[in-house]
Short mmCIF file of C-alpha atoms and ligand atoms in Angstrom, two decimals:
data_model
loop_
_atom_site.label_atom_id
_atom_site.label_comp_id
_atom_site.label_asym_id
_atom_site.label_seq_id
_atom_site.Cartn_x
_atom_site.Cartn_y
_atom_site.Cartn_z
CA UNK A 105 15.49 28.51 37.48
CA UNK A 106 19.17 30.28 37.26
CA UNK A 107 21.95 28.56 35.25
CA UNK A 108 25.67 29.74 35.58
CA UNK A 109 27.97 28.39 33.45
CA UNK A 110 31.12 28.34 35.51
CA UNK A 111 33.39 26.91 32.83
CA UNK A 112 34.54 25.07 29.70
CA UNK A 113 36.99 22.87 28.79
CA UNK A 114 39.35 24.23 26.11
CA UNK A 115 39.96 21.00 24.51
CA UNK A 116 36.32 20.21 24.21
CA UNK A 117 33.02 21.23 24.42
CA UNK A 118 32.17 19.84 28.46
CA UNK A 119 31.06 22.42 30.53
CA UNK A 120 30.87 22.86 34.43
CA UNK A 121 27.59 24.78 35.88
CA UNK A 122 25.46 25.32 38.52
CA UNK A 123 21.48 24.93 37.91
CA UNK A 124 19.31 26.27 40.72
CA UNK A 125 15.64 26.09 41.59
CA UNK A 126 13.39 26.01 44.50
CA UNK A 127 14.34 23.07 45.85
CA UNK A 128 18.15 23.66 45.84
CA UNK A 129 21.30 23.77 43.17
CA UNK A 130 22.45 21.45 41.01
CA UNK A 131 25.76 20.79 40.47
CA UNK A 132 26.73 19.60 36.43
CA UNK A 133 27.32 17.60 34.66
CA UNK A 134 24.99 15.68 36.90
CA UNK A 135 23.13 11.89 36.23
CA UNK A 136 19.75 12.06 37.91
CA UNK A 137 18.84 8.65 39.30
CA UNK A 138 15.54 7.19 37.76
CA UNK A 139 12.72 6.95 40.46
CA UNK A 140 9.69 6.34 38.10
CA UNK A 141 7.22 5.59 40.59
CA UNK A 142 8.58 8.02 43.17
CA UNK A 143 11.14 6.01 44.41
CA UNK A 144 14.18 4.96 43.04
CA UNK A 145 13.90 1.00 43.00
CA UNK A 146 14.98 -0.51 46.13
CA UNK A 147 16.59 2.66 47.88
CA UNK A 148 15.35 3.98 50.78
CA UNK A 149 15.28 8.29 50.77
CA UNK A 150 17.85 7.99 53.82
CA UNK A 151 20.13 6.67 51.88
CA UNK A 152 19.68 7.74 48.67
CA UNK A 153 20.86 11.08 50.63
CA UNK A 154 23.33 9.91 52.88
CA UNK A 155 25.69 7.75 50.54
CA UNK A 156 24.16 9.08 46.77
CA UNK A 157 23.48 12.31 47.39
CA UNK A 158 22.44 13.09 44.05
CA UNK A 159 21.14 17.16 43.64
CA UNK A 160 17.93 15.74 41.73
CA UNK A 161 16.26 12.31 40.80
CA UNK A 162 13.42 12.09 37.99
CA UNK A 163 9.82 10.44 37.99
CA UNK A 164 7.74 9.39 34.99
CA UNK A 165 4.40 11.18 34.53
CA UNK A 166 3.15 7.93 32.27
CA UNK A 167 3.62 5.91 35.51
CA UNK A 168 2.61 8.41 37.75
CA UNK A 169 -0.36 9.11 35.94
CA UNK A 170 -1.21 5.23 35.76
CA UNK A 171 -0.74 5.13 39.81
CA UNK A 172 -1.07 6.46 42.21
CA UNK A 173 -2.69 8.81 39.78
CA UNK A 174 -2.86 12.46 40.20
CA UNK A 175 -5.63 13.34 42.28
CA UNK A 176 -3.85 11.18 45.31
CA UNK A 177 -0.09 13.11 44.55
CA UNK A 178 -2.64 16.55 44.77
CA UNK A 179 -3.93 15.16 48.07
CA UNK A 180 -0.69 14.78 49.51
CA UNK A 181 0.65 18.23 48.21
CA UNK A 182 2.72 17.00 45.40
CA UNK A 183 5.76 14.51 44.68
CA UNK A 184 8.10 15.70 47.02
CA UNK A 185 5.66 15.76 49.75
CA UNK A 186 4.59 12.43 49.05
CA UNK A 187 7.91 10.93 48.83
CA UNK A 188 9.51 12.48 51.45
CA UNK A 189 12.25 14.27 49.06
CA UNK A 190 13.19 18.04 49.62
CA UNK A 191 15.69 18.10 46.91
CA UNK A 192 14.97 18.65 43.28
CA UNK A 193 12.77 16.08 40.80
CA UNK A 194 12.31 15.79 36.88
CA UNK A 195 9.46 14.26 35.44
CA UNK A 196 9.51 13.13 31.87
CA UNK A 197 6.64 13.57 29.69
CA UNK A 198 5.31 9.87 28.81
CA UNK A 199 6.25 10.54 25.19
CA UNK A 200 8.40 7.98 25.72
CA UNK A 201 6.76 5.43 27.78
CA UNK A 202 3.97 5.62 25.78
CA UNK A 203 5.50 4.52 23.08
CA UNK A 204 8.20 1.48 24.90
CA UNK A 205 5.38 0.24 27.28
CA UNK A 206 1.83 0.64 26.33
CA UNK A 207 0.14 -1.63 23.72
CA UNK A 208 -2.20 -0.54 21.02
CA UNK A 209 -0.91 2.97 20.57
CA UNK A 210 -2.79 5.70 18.64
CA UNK A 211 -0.43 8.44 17.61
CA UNK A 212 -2.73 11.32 15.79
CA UNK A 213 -2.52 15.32 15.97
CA UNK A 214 -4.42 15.40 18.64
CA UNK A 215 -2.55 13.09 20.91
CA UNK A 216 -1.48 9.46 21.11
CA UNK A 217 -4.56 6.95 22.77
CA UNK A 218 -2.96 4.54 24.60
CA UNK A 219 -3.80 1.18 26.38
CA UNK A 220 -2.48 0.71 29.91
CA UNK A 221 0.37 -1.94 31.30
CA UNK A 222 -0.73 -2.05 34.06
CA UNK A 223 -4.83 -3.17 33.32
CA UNK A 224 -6.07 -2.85 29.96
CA UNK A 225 -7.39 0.65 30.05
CA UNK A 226 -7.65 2.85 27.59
CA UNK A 227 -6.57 6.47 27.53
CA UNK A 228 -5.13 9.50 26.05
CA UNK A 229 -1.90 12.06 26.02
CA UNK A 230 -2.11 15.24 24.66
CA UNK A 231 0.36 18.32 24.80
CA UNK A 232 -2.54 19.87 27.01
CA UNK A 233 -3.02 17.44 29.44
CA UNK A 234 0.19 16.13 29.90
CA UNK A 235 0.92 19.99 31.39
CA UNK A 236 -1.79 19.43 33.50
CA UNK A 237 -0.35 16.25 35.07
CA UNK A 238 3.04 17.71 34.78
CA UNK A 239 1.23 20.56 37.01
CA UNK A 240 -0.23 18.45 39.46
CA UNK A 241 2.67 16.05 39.49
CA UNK A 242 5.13 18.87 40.97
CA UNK A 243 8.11 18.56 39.54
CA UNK A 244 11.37 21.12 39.48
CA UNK A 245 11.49 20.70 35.66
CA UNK A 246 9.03 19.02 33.69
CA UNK A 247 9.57 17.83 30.01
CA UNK A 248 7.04 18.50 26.71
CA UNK A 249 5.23 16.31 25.27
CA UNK A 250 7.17 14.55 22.20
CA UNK A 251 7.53 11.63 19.61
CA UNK A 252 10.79 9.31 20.70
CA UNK A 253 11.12 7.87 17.31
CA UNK A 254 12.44 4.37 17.08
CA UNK A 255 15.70 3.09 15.35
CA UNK A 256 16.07 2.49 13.01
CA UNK A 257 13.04 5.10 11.34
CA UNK A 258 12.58 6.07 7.71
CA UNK A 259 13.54 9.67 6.96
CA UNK A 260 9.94 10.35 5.81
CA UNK A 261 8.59 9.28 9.14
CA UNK A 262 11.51 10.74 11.06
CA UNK A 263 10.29 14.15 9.33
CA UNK A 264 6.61 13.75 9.46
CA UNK A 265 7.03 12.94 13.47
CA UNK A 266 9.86 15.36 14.45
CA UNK A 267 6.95 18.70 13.34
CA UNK A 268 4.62 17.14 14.95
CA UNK A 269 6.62 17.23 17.93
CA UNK A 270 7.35 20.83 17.32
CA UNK A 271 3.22 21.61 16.82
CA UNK A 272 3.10 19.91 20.11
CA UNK A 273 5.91 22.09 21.37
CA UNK A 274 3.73 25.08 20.63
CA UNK A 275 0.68 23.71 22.09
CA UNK A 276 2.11 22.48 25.61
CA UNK A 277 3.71 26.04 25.77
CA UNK A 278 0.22 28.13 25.09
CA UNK A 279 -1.40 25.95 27.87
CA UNK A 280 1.35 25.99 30.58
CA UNK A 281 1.32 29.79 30.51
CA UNK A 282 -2.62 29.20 31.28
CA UNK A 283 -2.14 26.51 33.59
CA UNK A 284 -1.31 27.66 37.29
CA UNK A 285 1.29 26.67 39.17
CA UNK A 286 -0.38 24.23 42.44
CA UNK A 287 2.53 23.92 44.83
CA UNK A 288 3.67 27.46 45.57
CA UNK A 289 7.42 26.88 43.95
CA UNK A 290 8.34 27.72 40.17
CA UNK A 291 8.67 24.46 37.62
CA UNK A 292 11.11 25.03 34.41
CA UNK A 293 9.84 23.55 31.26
CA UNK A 294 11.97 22.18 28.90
CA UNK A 295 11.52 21.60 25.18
CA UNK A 296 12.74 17.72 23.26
CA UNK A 297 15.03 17.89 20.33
CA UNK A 298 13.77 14.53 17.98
CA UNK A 299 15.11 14.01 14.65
CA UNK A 300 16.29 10.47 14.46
CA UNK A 301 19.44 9.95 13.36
CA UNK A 302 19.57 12.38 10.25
CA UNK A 303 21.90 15.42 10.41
CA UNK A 304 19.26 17.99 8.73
CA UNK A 305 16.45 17.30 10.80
CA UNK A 306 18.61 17.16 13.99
CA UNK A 307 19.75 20.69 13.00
CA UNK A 308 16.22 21.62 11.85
CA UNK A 309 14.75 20.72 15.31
CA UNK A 310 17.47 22.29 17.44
CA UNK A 311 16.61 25.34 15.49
CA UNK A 312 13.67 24.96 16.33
CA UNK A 313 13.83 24.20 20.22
CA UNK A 314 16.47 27.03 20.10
CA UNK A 315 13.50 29.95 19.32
CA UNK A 316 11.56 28.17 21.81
CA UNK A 317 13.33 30.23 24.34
CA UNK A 318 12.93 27.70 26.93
CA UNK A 319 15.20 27.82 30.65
CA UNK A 320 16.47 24.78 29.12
CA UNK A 321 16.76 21.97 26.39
CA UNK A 322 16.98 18.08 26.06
CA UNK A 323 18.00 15.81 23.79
CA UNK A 324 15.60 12.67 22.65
CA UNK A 325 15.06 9.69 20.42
CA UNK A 326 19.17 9.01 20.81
CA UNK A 327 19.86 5.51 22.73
CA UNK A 328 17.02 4.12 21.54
CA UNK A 329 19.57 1.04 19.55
CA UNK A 330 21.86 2.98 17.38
CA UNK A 331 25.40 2.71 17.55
CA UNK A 332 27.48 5.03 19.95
CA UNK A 333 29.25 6.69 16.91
CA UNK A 334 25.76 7.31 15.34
CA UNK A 335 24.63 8.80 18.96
CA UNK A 336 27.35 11.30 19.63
CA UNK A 337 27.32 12.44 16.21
CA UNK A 338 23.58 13.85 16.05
CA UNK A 339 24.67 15.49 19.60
CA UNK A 340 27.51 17.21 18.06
CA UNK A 341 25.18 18.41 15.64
CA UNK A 342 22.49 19.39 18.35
CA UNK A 343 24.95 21.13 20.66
CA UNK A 344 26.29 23.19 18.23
CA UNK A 345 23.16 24.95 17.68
CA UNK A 346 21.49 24.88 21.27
CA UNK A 347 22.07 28.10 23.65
CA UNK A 348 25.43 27.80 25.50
CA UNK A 349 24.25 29.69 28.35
CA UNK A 350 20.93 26.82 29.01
CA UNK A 351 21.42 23.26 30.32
CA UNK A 352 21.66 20.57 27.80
CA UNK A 353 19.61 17.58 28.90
CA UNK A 354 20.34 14.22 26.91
CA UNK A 355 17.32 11.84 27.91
CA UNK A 356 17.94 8.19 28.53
CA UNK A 357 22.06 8.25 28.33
CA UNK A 358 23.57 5.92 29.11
CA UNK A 359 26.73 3.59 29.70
CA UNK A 360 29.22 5.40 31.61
CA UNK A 361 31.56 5.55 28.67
CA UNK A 362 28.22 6.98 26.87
CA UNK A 363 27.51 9.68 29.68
CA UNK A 364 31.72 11.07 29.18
CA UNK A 365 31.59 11.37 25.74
CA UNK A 366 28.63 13.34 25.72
CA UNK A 367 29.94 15.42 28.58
CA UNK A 368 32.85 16.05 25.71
CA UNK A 369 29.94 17.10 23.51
CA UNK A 370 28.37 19.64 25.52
CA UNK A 371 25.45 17.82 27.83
CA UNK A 372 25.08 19.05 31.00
CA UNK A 373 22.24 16.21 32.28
CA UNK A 374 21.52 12.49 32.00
CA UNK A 375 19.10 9.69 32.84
CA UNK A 376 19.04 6.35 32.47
CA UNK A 377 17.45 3.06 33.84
CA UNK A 378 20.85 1.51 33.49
CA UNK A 379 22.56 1.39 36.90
CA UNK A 380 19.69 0.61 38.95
CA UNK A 381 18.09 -1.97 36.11
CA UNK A 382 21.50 -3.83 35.46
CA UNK A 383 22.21 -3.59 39.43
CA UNK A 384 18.69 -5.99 39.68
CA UNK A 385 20.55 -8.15 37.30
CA UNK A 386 23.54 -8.58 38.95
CA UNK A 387 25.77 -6.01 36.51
CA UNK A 388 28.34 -4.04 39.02
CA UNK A 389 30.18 -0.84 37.06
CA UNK A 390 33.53 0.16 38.45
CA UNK A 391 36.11 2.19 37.24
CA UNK A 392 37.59 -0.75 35.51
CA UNK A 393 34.57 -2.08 33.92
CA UNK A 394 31.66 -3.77 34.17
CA UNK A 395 31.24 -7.44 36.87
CA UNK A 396 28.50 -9.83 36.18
CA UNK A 397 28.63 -10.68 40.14
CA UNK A 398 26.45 -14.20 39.52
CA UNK A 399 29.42 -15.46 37.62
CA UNK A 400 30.95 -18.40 39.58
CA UNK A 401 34.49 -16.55 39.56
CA UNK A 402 33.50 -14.64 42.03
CA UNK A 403 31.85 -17.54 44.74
CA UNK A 404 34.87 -17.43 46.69
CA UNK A 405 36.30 -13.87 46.27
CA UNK A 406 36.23 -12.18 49.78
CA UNK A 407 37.89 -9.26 48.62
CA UNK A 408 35.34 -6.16 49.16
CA UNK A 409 32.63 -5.37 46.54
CA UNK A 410 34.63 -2.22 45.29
CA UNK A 411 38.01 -0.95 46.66
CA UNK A 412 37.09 2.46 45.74
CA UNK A 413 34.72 2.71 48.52
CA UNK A 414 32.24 5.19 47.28
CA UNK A 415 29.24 3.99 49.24
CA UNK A 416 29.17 1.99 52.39
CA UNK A 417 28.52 -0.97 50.46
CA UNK A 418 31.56 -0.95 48.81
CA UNK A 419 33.80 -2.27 51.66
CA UNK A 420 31.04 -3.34 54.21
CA UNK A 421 30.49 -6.23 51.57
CA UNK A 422 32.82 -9.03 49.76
CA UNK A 423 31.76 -10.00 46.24
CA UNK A 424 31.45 -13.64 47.44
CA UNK A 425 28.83 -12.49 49.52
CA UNK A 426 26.59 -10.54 46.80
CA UNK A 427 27.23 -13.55 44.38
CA UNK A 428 25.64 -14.92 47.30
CA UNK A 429 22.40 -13.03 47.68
CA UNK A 430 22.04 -13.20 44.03
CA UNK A 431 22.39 -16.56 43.98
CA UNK A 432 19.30 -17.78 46.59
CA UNK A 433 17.50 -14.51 44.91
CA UNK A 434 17.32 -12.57 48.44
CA UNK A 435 16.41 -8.79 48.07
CA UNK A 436 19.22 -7.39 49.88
CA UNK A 437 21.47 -8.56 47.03
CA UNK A 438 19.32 -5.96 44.67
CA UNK A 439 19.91 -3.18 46.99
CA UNK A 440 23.48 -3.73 47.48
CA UNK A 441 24.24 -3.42 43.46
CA UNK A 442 21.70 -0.63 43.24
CA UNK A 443 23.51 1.45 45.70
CA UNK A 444 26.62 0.57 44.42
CA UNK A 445 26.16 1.38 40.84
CA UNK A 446 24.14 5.04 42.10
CA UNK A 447 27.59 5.57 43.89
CA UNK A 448 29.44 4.40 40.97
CA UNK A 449 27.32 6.85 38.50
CA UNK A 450 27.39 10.28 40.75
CA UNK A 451 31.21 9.70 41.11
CA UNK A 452 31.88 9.86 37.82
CA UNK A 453 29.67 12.79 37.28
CA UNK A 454 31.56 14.50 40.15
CA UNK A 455 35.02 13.83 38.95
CA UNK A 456 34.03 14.60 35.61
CA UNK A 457 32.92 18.14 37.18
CA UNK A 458 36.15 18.03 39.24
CA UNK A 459 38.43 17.89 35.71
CA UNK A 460 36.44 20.02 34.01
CA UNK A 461 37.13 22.89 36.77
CA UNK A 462 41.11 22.05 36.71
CA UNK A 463 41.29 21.97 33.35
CA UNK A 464 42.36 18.33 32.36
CA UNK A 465 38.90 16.79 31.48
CA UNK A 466 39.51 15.59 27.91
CA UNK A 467 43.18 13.62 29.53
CA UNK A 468 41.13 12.15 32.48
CA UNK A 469 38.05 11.40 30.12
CA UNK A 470 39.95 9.33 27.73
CA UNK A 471 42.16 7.23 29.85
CA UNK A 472 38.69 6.78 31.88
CA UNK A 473 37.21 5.50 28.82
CA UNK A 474 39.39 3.09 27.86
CA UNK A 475 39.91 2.13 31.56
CA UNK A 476 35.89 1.27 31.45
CA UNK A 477 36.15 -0.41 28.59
CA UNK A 478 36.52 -3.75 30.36
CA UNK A 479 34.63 -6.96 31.30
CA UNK A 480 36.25 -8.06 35.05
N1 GUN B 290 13.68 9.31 27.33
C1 GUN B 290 14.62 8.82 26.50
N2 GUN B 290 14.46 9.31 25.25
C2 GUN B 290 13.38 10.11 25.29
C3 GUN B 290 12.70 10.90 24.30
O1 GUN B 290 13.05 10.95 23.13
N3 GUN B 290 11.60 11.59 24.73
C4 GUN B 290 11.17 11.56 26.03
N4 GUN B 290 10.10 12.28 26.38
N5 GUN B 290 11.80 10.83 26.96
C5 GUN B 290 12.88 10.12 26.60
#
């Protein structure tokens, strides 16, 4: 994996670059859509391509694991195969799902035990296995194994957890190097930055991921229920110290508002379940805010879903007519918002990338952010 970093913005820290891989280049600041299953809910490939178009989309290994389970994704020569996706996929670890999903969790040294969501059953993470299943998986970049720490956490815990993530650091690096490759194209590993939400440790563990050396870095344990101002602080303080010439991966960020003020901080990638969860649940995001389309305001509003127009759906639809399908709970209504908020997310990305390149990001970002900040 190359990354050029084609430039920054000189009244902040946001940064334009171009990652590339096997499976093709990604253009950031980029938001990968979350398929945790391999697919992204509700979204059919074709489209995800055709109207989306997003560079790379990113899987969980927890779920993955769980089913279809690795010796099937093997069988069918990796994710991509199985999915039917060319372009590029991130898995994440399970050190977080782990933690939000499965009950009766066993953190140790060794590993965390963990019961299943799915049926009861028991198993067990570890920094060496999770490489394996990372391996057999297939994924463009693949995440190590870490502790998302909850907020709020006690400094003492917040320390005790953020070396063991480090130890674990160490040990999913001495078995990748031993683990082959099983899909004949590379995968970049990147190391987690934890810390909670204390400035030493922060700087302690970006230190840390720093000597890693790794192609590139992420961000975790941030959007996990502290306040914005609390979030883009500890990335200020994580930025500062991580490589400028490496991506900067913040994991599970955010609110649009969240993803361009981060952008201002120096992250190059995001995640989050937010457009396509909230899109389930009715939530639209537009560049004027966010539209709870069940509300009864809308039941006779013909006007088209968004005048921007960014996907099909946009201006193929009325609002009145997705109040609708919410409404008498028909699927179609699901889609509709999902693609819609997808669209809404990779514009923003894209524009953001657009005004970093002329040279006016920090104007743009701050008259979008207080254009977003908006109930409709
Ligand atoms: N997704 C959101 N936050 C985190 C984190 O801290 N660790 C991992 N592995 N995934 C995440």
């Amino acid at each position: 994996m190359t990354f050029d970093l084609k430039v920054t913005d000189p009244n902040s820290k946001a940064r334009a670059g171009k990652l590339t891989t096997d499976h093709g280049v990604i253009e950031t600041p980029i938001f990968m859509p979350v398929g945790t299953v391999a697919t992204v809910k509700g979204v059919h490939q074709r489209d995800l391509k055709a109207e989306i178009n997003p560079d790379i989309i990113l899987g969980n290994t927890y779920h993955l694991y769980l089913r279809p389970q690795t010796d099937v994704l093997e069988k069918a020569g990796g994710i991509h195969k199985f999915m039917n996706w060319d372009r590029n996929i991130l898995t994440d670890s399970g050190g977080y799902q782990v933690y939000s999903l499965s009950a009766n969790r066993k953190i140790k040294e060794e590993g965390v035990k963990f019961k299943s969501h799915i049926d009861g059953s028991y198993h067990t993470f570890t920094p060496e296995n999770v490489m394996e299943i990372q391996r057999s998986i297939g994924a463009d970049i693949i995440m190590a194994f870490d502790e998302c720490t909850p907020y709020p956490c006690d400094y003492r815990y917040a320390k005790r957890s953020m070396h063991m993530t480090h130890r674990w650091l160490d040990r999913c690096i001495n078995h990748l190097e031993k683990t082959p490759l099983k899909y004949g194209y590379d995968q970049a590993f990147f190391p987690i930055v934890q810390g909670s939400t204390y400035k030493d440790l922060r700087q302690q563990s970006a230190e840390y991921i720093a000597n890693a050396g790794a192609v590139g870095n992420a961000i975790g344990g941030l959007s996990v229920g502290e306040p914005a101002e609390e979030m883009y602080g500890m990335t200020e303080v994580v930025t500062a110290i991580l490589p400028e010439d490496k991506p900067r991966y913040l994991m599970g960020v955010g609110t649009p508002i969240n993803i361009l003020e981060n952008i201002a901080l120096g992250v190059d990638m995001f995640d989050c379940v937010m457009p396509t969860r909230n899109a389930r649940n009715g939530m639209l995001f537009t560049a004027h805010g966010s539209i709870n389309i069940k509300n009864l305001k809308w039941r006779e509003d013909f006007s088209p879903i968004d005048e921007m127009g960014i996907t099909f759906v946009d201006t193929e639809y009325s609002k009145a007519y997705l109040r609708h399908l919410f409404s008498v709970n028909e699927l179609l209504g699901k889609q509709i918002a999902t693609i819609h908020n997808l669209g809404f997310y990779m514009w923003l990305v894209r524009e953001a990338r657009k005004h970093i390149l002329a040279g006016d990001f920090t104007t743009w970002k701050n008259k979008m952010v207080k254009q977003m900040d908006n109930r409709l």
